[in-house]
């Protein structure tokens, strides 16, 4: 019986979802903003930071557990506020967690007002970002990221 229990328990451990292993950054956003976030993730990675976002969730994994683990393991959390994300329970929860853990770095993608809890948190304004690394707002984001989590490796 103990062998059966041990075999059963080992099968359970093997079935746990694979999680993010300590990335530099976690991206929190609305899927409706995926085009801008995709470009941002690409630029951050080109600059040398490791980035986790929900595109890394493998089919069949419990996405809530994977997201929780990735959020906990990230050194910094970029929350993209937009007309689409301010009403997202997921984005709000991820932002609240990051704020409590002192690893929040909010950005603004459009003229949306952030939720009440985040109104007085300084935000990098990417509303007019041209999608390049040479944009002044992008440079500001990189400086702030370096101060928050250090320079990329």
Coordinates of N, CA, C and O in Angstrom, one line a residue:
X1 N 0.8 -1.2 0.0 CA 0.0 0.0 0.0 C 0.9 1.3 0.0 O 0.5 2.2 -0.7
X2 N 1.9 1.3 0.8 CA 2.8 2.4 0.8 C 3.5 2.7 -0.5 O 3.7 3.8 -0.9
X3 N 3.8 1.6 -1.2 CA 4.4 1.7 -2.6 C 3.4 2.3 -3.5 O 3.8 3.2 -4.4
X4 N 2.1 1.9 -3.4 CA 1.1 2.5 -4.3 C 0.9 4.0 -4.0 O 0.8 4.8 -4.9
X5 N 0.9 4.3 -2.7 CA 0.8 5.7 -2.3 C 2.0 6.6 -2.9 O 1.8 7.6 -3.4
X6 N 3.2 6.0 -2.7 CA 4.4 6.7 -3.2 C 4.3 6.9 -4.7 O 4.7 8.0 -5.2
X7 N 3.9 5.9 -5.4 CA 3.8 5.9 -6.8 C 2.7 7.0 -7.2 O 2.9 7.8 -8.1
X8 N 1.6 7.0 -6.5 CA 0.5 8.0 -6.8 C 1.0 9.4 -6.5 O 0.8 10.3 -7.3
X9 N 1.8 9.6 -5.4 CA 2.3 10.9 -5.1 C 3.3 11.4 -6.1 O 3.3 12.6 -6.4
X10 N 4.2 10.5 -6.6 CA 5.2 10.9 -7.6 C 4.5 11.3 -8.9 O 5.0 12.2 -9.6
X11 N 3.4 10.6 -9.3 CA 2.7 11.0 -10.5 C 2.1 12.3 -10.3 O 2.1 13.1 -11.3
X12 N 1.6 12.7 -9.2 CA 1.0 14.0 -8.9 C 2.1 15.1 -9.1 O 1.8 16.1 -9.7
X13 N 3.3 14.9 -8.5 CA 4.3 15.9 -8.6 C 4.7 16.1 -10.1 O 5.0 17.2 -10.5
X14 N 4.8 15.0 -10.8 CA 5.1 15.2 -12.2 C 4.1 15.9 -13.0 O 4.4 16.5 -14.0
X15 N 2.9 15.9 -12.6 CA 1.8 16.6 -13.3 C 1.7 18.1 -13.0 O 0.9 18.8 -13.7
X16 N 2.5 18.6 -12.1 CA 2.4 20.1 -11.8 C 2.9 20.9 -13.0 O 3.8 20.4 -13.7
X17 N 2.3 22.0 -13.2 CA 2.7 22.8 -14.3 C 4.1 23.3 -14.2 O 4.6 23.6 -13.1
X18 N 4.8 23.4 -15.4 CA 6.1 24.0 -15.4 C 6.0 25.5 -15.2 O 5.1 26.1 -15.7
X19 N 6.9 26.0 -14.4 CA 6.7 27.4 -14.0 C 7.9 28.2 -14.5 O 9.0 27.7 -14.9
X20 N 7.8 29.6 -14.6 CA 8.8 30.5 -15.0 C 9.9 30.4 -13.9 O 9.7 30.5 -12.7
X21 N 11.1 30.3 -14.4 CA 12.3 30.3 -13.5 C 13.0 31.6 -13.3 O 14.0 31.9 -14.0
X22 N 12.4 32.5 -12.5 CA 13.1 33.7 -12.2 C 13.5 34.6 -13.3 O 14.6 35.0 -13.4
X23 N 12.5 35.0 -14.1 CA 12.8 36.0 -15.2 C 13.0 37.4 -14.6 O 12.6 37.7 -13.4
X24 N 13.6 38.3 -15.3 CA 13.8 39.6 -14.9 C 12.4 40.3 -14.8 O 12.2 41.0 -13.8
X25 N 11.6 40.1 -15.8 CA 10.4 40.9 -15.9 C 9.2 40.0 -16.2 O 9.2 39.1 -17.0
X26 N 8.1 40.4 -15.6 CA 6.7 39.9 -15.9 C 5.9 41.0 -16.5 O 5.9 42.1 -16.0
X27 N 5.3 40.7 -17.7 CA 4.4 41.7 -18.3 C 3.0 41.4 -18.1 O 2.5 40.3 -18.3
X28 N 2.3 42.4 -17.5 CA 0.9 42.3 -17.2 C 0.1 43.3 -18.2 O 0.5 44.5 -18.2
X29 N -0.8 42.8 -18.9 CA -1.5 43.6 -19.9 C -2.8 43.0 -20.3 O -3.1 41.8 -20.0
X30 N -3.6 43.7 -21.1 CA -4.8 43.2 -21.7 C -4.4 42.5 -23.0 O -3.7 43.1 -23.8
X31 N -5.0 41.4 -23.3 CA -4.8 40.7 -24.6 C -5.2 41.6 -25.8 O -4.6 41.5 -26.9
X32 N -6.0 42.6 -25.6 CA -6.4 43.5 -26.7 C -5.2 44.4 -27.0 O -5.3 45.1 -28.1
X33 N -4.2 44.5 -26.2 CA -3.1 45.4 -26.4 C -1.8 44.5 -26.9 O -0.7 45.0 -26.8
X34 N -2.1 43.3 -27.3 CA -1.0 42.4 -27.6 C 0.0 42.9 -28.6 O 1.2 42.6 -28.5
X35 N -0.4 43.7 -29.6 CA 0.5 44.1 -30.6 C 1.6 45.0 -30.0 O 2.8 44.9 -30.3
X36 N 1.2 46.0 -29.1 CA 2.2 46.9 -28.5 C 3.0 46.1 -27.5 O 4.2 46.3 -27.4
X37 N 2.4 45.2 -26.8 CA 3.2 44.4 -25.8 C 4.2 43.5 -26.4 O 5.3 43.3 -25.9
X38 N 3.8 42.9 -27.5 CA 4.7 42.0 -28.3 C 6.0 42.8 -28.7 O 7.1 42.3 -28.5
X39 N 5.8 44.0 -29.2 CA 6.9 44.9 -29.6 C 7.8 45.3 -28.3 O 9.0 45.2 -28.4
X40 N 7.1 45.6 -27.2 CA 7.8 45.9 -26.0 C 8.6 44.7 -25.5 O 9.8 44.9 -25.1
X41 N 8.0 43.6 -25.5 CA 8.7 42.4 -25.0 C 10.0 42.1 -25.9 O 11.1 41.8 -25.4
X42 N 9.8 42.3 -27.2 CA 10.9 42.1 -28.1 C 12.1 43.0 -27.8 O 13.3 42.6 -27.8
X43 N 11.8 44.3 -27.6 CA 12.8 45.3 -27.3 C 13.5 45.1 -26.0 O 14.7 45.2 -25.9
X44 N 12.7 44.7 -25.0 CA 13.3 44.4 -23.7 C 14.2 43.2 -23.7 O 15.3 43.3 -23.2
X45 N 13.9 42.2 -24.5 CA 14.7 41.0 -24.7 C 16.0 41.4 -25.5 O 17.1 40.9 -25.1
X46 N 15.8 42.2 -26.5 CA 17.0 42.6 -27.3 C 18.0 43.4 -26.4 O 19.2 43.3 -26.6
X47 N 17.4 44.1 -25.5 CA 18.3 44.9 -24.6 C 18.9 44.0 -23.5 O 19.9 44.5 -22.8
X48 N 18.5 42.8 -23.3 CA 19.1 41.9 -22.4 C 18.4 41.4 -21.2 O 18.8 40.6 -20.5
X49 N 17.1 41.9 -21.1 CA 16.3 41.4 -19.9 C 15.6 40.2 -20.3 O 15.1 40.1 -21.5
X50 N 15.4 39.3 -19.4 CA 14.5 38.1 -19.7 C 13.1 38.5 -19.3 O 12.9 39.2 -18.3
X51 N 12.2 38.2 -20.2 CA 10.8 38.6 -20.1 C 9.9 37.4 -20.0 O 10.0 36.5 -20.9
X52 N 8.9 37.4 -19.1 CA 7.9 36.4 -19.1 C 6.5 37.1 -19.3 O 6.2 38.1 -18.7
X53 N 5.8 36.5 -20.2 CA 4.4 36.9 -20.4 C 3.6 35.7 -20.8 O 4.1 34.6 -21.0
X54 N 2.3 35.8 -20.8 CA 1.4 34.7 -20.9 C 1.6 33.8 -22.2 O 1.1 32.7 -22.3
X55 N 2.4 34.3 -23.1 CA 2.7 33.5 -24.3 C 3.5 32.3 -23.9 O 3.7 31.3 -24.7
X56 N 4.1 32.3 -22.7 CA 5.0 31.2 -22.3 C 4.2 30.0 -21.6 O 4.8 29.1 -21.2
X57 N 2.9 30.2 -21.5 CA 2.1 29.1 -20.9 C 1.9 28.0 -21.9 O 1.4 28.2 -22.9
X58 N 2.3 26.8 -21.4 CA 2.1 25.7 -22.3 C 0.7 25.1 -22.3 O 0.1 25.1 -21.2
X59 N 0.3 24.6 -23.4 CA -1.1 24.0 -23.5 C -1.2 22.9 -22.4 O -0.3 22.0 -22.2
X60 N -2.3 22.9 -21.7 CA -2.6 21.9 -20.7 C -2.2 22.3 -19.3 O -2.6 21.6 -18.4
X61 N -1.4 23.3 -19.2 CA -1.0 23.8 -17.8 C -2.1 24.6 -17.2 O -2.9 25.3 -17.9
X62 N -2.2 24.6 -15.9 CA -3.2 25.5 -15.2 C -2.6 26.9 -15.2 O -1.7 27.2 -14.5
X63 N -3.2 27.7 -16.1 CA -2.6 29.0 -16.3 C -2.6 29.9 -15.1 O -1.7 30.7 -14.9
X64 N -3.5 29.8 -14.1 CA -3.5 30.6 -12.9 C -2.3 30.3 -12.1 O -1.6 31.2 -11.5
X65 N -2.0 29.0 -12.0 CA -0.8 28.6 -11.2 C 0.5 29.0 -11.8 O 1.4 29.5 -11.2
X66 N 0.6 28.9 -13.1 CA 1.8 29.3 -13.9 C 2.0 30.8 -13.7 O 3.1 31.3 -13.5
X67 N 0.9 31.6 -13.9 CA 1.0 33.0 -13.7 C 1.4 33.4 -12.3 O 2.3 34.3 -12.2
X68 N 0.8 32.8 -11.3 CA 1.2 33.1 -9.9 C 2.7 32.9 -9.7 O 3.4 33.7 -9.1
X69 N 3.2 31.8 -10.2 CA 4.6 31.4 -10.0 C 5.5 32.4 -10.8 O 6.5 32.8 -10.2
X70 N 5.1 32.7 -12.0 CA 5.9 33.6 -12.8 C 6.0 35.0 -12.2 O 7.0 35.7 -12.1
X71 N 4.8 35.4 -11.7 CA 4.7 36.7 -11.0 C 5.6 36.8 -9.7 O 6.3 37.7 -9.5
X72 N 5.6 35.7 -9.0 CA 6.4 35.6 -7.7 C 7.9 35.6 -8.1 O 8.7 36.2 -7.3
X73 N 8.2 34.9 -9.1 CA 9.7 34.7 -9.5 C 10.3 35.9 -10.2 O 11.5 36.1 -10.3
X74 N 9.4 36.8 -10.8 CA 10.0 37.9 -11.5 C 10.6 39.0 -10.6 O 10.1 39.2 -9.5
X75 N 11.6 39.6 -11.0 CA 12.3 40.7 -10.3 C 11.6 42.0 -10.4 O 11.6 42.8 -9.5
X76 N 10.9 42.2 -11.5 CA 10.1 43.4 -11.7 C 8.8 43.1 -12.5 O 8.8 42.1 -13.3
X77 N 7.8 43.9 -12.4 CA 6.5 43.7 -13.0 C 6.2 44.9 -13.8 O 5.9 46.0 -13.2
X78 N 6.1 44.8 -15.1 CA 5.6 46.0 -15.9 C 4.1 45.8 -16.1 O 3.7 44.7 -16.6
X79 N 3.3 46.7 -15.6 CA 1.9 46.7 -15.8 C 1.5 47.7 -16.9 O 1.8 48.9 -16.7
X80 N 0.9 47.3 -17.9 CA 0.5 48.2 -19.0 C -0.9 48.6 -18.9 O -1.9 47.9 -19.1
X81 N -1.1 49.9 -18.4 CA -2.4 50.4 -18.2 C -2.9 51.0 -19.6 O -2.2 51.7 -20.3
X82 N -4.2 50.6 -19.9 CA -4.8 51.1 -21.1 C -6.3 51.0 -20.9 O -6.8 50.5 -19.9
X83 N -7.0 51.5 -21.9 CA -8.5 51.5 -21.8 C -9.0 50.0 -21.7 O -10.0 49.7 -21.1
X84 N -8.2 49.1 -22.2 CA -8.5 47.7 -22.2 C -8.1 47.0 -20.9 O -8.8 46.1 -20.4
X85 N -7.1 47.4 -20.3 CA -6.6 46.7 -19.1 C -7.1 47.2 -17.7 O -7.1 46.5 -16.8
X86 N -7.6 48.5 -17.7 CA -8.0 49.0 -16.4 C -9.2 48.3 -15.8 O -9.5 48.3 -14.6
X87 N -10.0 47.6 -16.7 CA -11.1 46.8 -16.2 C -10.8 45.3 -16.1 O -11.7 44.6 -15.7
X88 N -9.6 44.9 -16.3 CA -9.2 43.5 -16.2 C -8.9 43.2 -14.7 O -8.0 43.7 -14.1
X89 N -9.7 42.2 -14.2 CA -9.4 41.7 -12.8 C -8.0 41.1 -12.7 O -7.3 41.3 -11.7
X90 N -7.5 40.4 -13.8 CA -6.2 39.8 -13.7 C -5.1 40.9 -13.7 O -4.2 40.8 -12.9
X91 N -5.2 41.9 -14.5 CA -4.2 43.0 -14.5 C -4.2 43.7 -13.2 O -3.1 44.0 -12.6
X92 N -5.4 44.0 -12.7 CA -5.5 44.7 -11.4 C -4.8 43.9 -10.2 O -4.1 44.4 -9.4
X93 N -5.1 42.6 -10.2 CA -4.6 41.7 -9.2 C -3.0 41.6 -9.3 O -2.3 41.6 -8.3
X94 N -2.5 41.5 -10.6 CA -1.1 41.4 -10.8 C -0.4 42.7 -10.4 O 0.6 42.7 -9.7
X95 N -1.1 43.8 -10.7 CA -0.5 45.1 -10.3 C -0.5 45.3 -8.8 O 0.5 45.8 -8.2
X96 N -1.6 44.9 -8.1 CA -1.6 45.0 -6.6 C -0.5 44.1 -6.0 O 0.1 44.5 -5.0
X97 N -0.3 42.9 -6.5 CA 0.7 42.0 -6.0 C 2.1 42.7 -6.1 O 2.9 42.8 -5.2
X98 N 2.3 43.2 -7.3 CA 3.6 43.9 -7.6 C 3.8 45.1 -6.7 O 5.0 45.3 -6.3
X99 N 2.8 45.9 -6.5 CA 2.9 47.0 -5.6 C 3.3 46.6 -4.2 O 4.2 47.2 -3.6
X100 N 2.6 45.6 -3.7 CA 2.9 45.1 -2.4 C 4.3 44.6 -2.2 O 4.9 44.7 -1.2
X101 N 4.9 44.0 -3.3 CA 6.2 43.4 -3.3 C 7.3 44.4 -3.7 O 8.4 44.0 -3.9
X102 N 6.9 45.7 -3.9 CA 7.8 46.7 -4.4 C 8.5 46.4 -5.7 O 9.7 46.6 -5.8
X103 N 7.8 45.8 -6.6 CA 8.4 45.5 -7.9 C 7.6 45.9 -9.1 O 7.6 45.4 -10.2
X104 N 6.7 46.9 -8.8 CA 5.8 47.5 -9.8 C 6.5 48.6 -10.7 O 7.1 49.5 -10.1
X105 N 6.3 48.4 -12.0 CA 6.8 49.5 -12.9 C 5.6 49.7 -13.9 O 5.6 49.0 -14.9
X106 N 4.7 50.6 -13.6 CA 3.6 50.8 -14.5 C 3.9 51.6 -15.8 O 4.7 52.6 -15.7
X107 N 3.3 51.3 -16.9 CA 3.4 52.1 -18.1 C 2.0 52.4 -18.6 O 1.0 51.7 -18.2
X108 N 1.9 53.4 -19.4 CA 0.6 53.9 -19.9 C 0.6 53.8 -21.4 O 1.5 54.3 -22.0
X109 N -0.3 53.0 -22.0 CA -0.4 52.8 -23.4 C -1.3 53.8 -24.1 O -1.2 54.0 -25.3
X110 N -2.2 54.4 -23.4 CA -3.2 55.3 -23.9 C -3.6 56.3 -22.8 O -3.0 56.3 -21.7
X111 N -4.7 57.0 -23.0 CA -5.1 58.0 -22.0 C -6.0 57.5 -20.9 O -6.6 58.3 -20.2
X112 N -6.0 56.2 -20.7 CA -6.8 55.6 -19.6 C -6.3 56.1 -18.3 O -5.1 56.2 -18.1
X113 N -7.3 56.3 -17.4 CA -6.9 56.6 -16.0 C -6.7 55.3 -15.2 O -7.6 54.4 -15.3
X114 N -5.5 55.1 -14.6 CA -5.3 53.9 -13.8 C -6.3 53.7 -12.7 O -6.9 54.7 -12.3
X115 N -6.6 52.5 -12.3 CA -7.5 52.3 -11.1 C -7.1 53.1 -9.9 O -5.9 53.4 -9.8
X116 N -8.0 53.4 -9.1 CA -7.8 54.3 -7.9 C -6.6 54.0 -7.1 O -5.8 54.9 -6.8
X117 N -6.3 52.7 -6.8 CA -5.2 52.3 -6.0 C -3.9 52.7 -6.7 O -2.9 52.8 -6.0
X118 N -3.8 53.0 -8.0 CA -2.6 53.2 -8.7 C -2.5 54.6 -9.2 O -1.5 54.9 -9.9
X119 N -3.4 55.5 -9.0 CA -3.5 56.8 -9.5 C -2.2 57.6 -9.1 O -1.7 58.4 -9.9
X120 N -1.8 57.5 -7.9 CA -0.6 58.3 -7.4 C 0.7 57.6 -7.6 O 1.7 58.0 -7.0
X121 N 0.8 56.5 -8.4 CA 2.0 55.8 -8.7 C 2.6 56.4 -10.0 O 1.9 56.3 -11.0
X122 N 3.8 56.9 -10.0 CA 4.4 57.4 -11.2 C 4.4 56.4 -12.3 O 4.8 55.2 -12.0
X123 N 4.0 56.8 -13.5 CA 3.9 55.8 -14.6 C 4.7 56.3 -15.8 O 4.7 57.5 -16.1
X124 N 5.4 55.4 -16.5 CA 6.0 55.8 -17.7 C 5.0 55.9 -18.8 O 4.2 55.0 -19.1
X125 N 5.0 57.1 -19.5 CA 4.0 57.4 -20.5 C 4.5 56.9 -21.9 O 5.3 57.5 -22.5
X126 N 3.9 55.8 -22.4 CA 4.2 55.3 -23.7 C 3.1 55.5 -24.7 O 3.0 54.8 -25.7
X127 N 2.3 56.5 -24.4 CA 1.1 56.8 -25.3 C 1.6 57.2 -26.7 O 0.9 56.9 -27.7
X128 N 2.7 57.8 -26.8 CA 3.2 58.3 -28.1 C 4.5 57.5 -28.5 O 5.2 58.0 -29.4
X129 N 4.7 56.4 -27.9 CA 5.9 55.6 -28.2 C 5.9 55.1 -29.7 O 4.9 54.6 -30.2
X130 N 7.0 55.3 -30.4 CA 7.1 55.0 -31.8 C 7.5 53.6 -32.0 O 7.7 53.2 -33.2
X131 N 7.7 52.8 -31.0 CA 8.0 51.4 -31.1 C 9.5 51.1 -31.3 O 9.9 49.9 -31.5
X132 N 10.3 52.1 -31.1 CA 11.7 51.9 -31.2 C 12.4 52.1 -29.8 O 11.9 52.7 -28.9
X133 N 13.6 51.6 -29.7 CA 14.4 51.7 -28.5 C 14.9 53.1 -28.3 O 15.3 53.6 -27.2
X134 N 15.0 53.9 -29.4 CA 15.5 55.3 -29.3 C 14.5 56.3 -28.9 O 14.8 57.5 -28.7
X135 N 13.2 55.9 -28.7 CA 12.2 56.8 -28.2 C 12.5 57.3 -26.8 O 12.9 56.5 -26.0
X136 N 12.2 58.5 -26.5 CA 12.6 59.0 -25.2 C 11.8 58.3 -24.0 O 12.4 58.1 -23.0
X137 N 10.6 58.0 -24.3 CA 9.8 57.2 -23.3 C 10.4 55.8 -23.0 O 10.4 55.4 -21.9
X138 N 10.8 55.2 -24.1 CA 11.5 53.9 -24.0 C 12.8 54.0 -23.2 O 13.1 53.2 -22.3
X139 N 13.5 55.0 -23.5 CA 14.8 55.2 -22.7 C 14.5 55.5 -21.2 O 15.2 55.0 -20.4
X140 N 13.5 56.2 -21.0 CA 13.1 56.4 -19.6 C 12.7 55.1 -18.9 O 13.0 54.8 -17.7
X141 N 11.9 54.3 -19.6 CA 11.6 53.0 -19.1 C 12.8 52.1 -18.8 O 12.9 51.5 -17.7
X142 N 13.8 52.2 -19.6 CA 15.0 51.4 -19.4 C 15.8 51.9 -18.2 O 16.3 51.1 -17.4
X143 N 15.8 53.2 -18.0 CA 16.5 53.8 -16.8 C 15.8 53.3 -15.6 O 16.4 52.9 -14.6
X144 N 14.5 53.5 -15.6 CA 13.7 53.1 -14.4 C 13.8 51.6 -14.1 O 13.9 51.2 -12.9
X145 N 13.8 50.7 -15.1 CA 14.0 49.3 -15.0 C 15.4 49.0 -14.3 O 15.5 48.2 -13.4
X146 N 16.4 49.7 -14.8 CA 17.8 49.5 -14.3 C 17.8 49.9 -12.8 O 18.5 49.2 -12.1
X147 N 17.1 50.9 -12.4 CA 17.1 51.3 -11.0 C 16.3 50.3 -10.2 O 16.7 50.0 -9.0
X148 N 15.3 49.7 -10.7 CA 14.4 48.8 -10.0 C 15.1 47.4 -9.9 O 15.1 46.8 -8.8
X149 N 15.6 46.9 -11.0 CA 16.1 45.5 -10.9 C 17.5 45.3 -11.4 O 18.1 44.2 -11.4
X150 N 18.2 46.4 -11.7 CA 19.6 46.4 -12.2 C 19.6 46.3 -13.7 O 18.7 46.1 -14.4
X151 N 20.8 46.5 -14.2 CA 21.1 46.4 -15.6 C 20.9 45.0 -16.2 O 21.1 44.0 -15.4
X152 N 20.5 44.9 -17.4 CA 20.4 43.5 -18.0 C 21.8 42.8 -18.0 O 22.8 43.5 -18.1
X153 N 21.7 41.5 -18.0 CA 22.9 40.7 -18.0 C 23.6 40.7 -19.4 O 23.0 40.7 -20.4

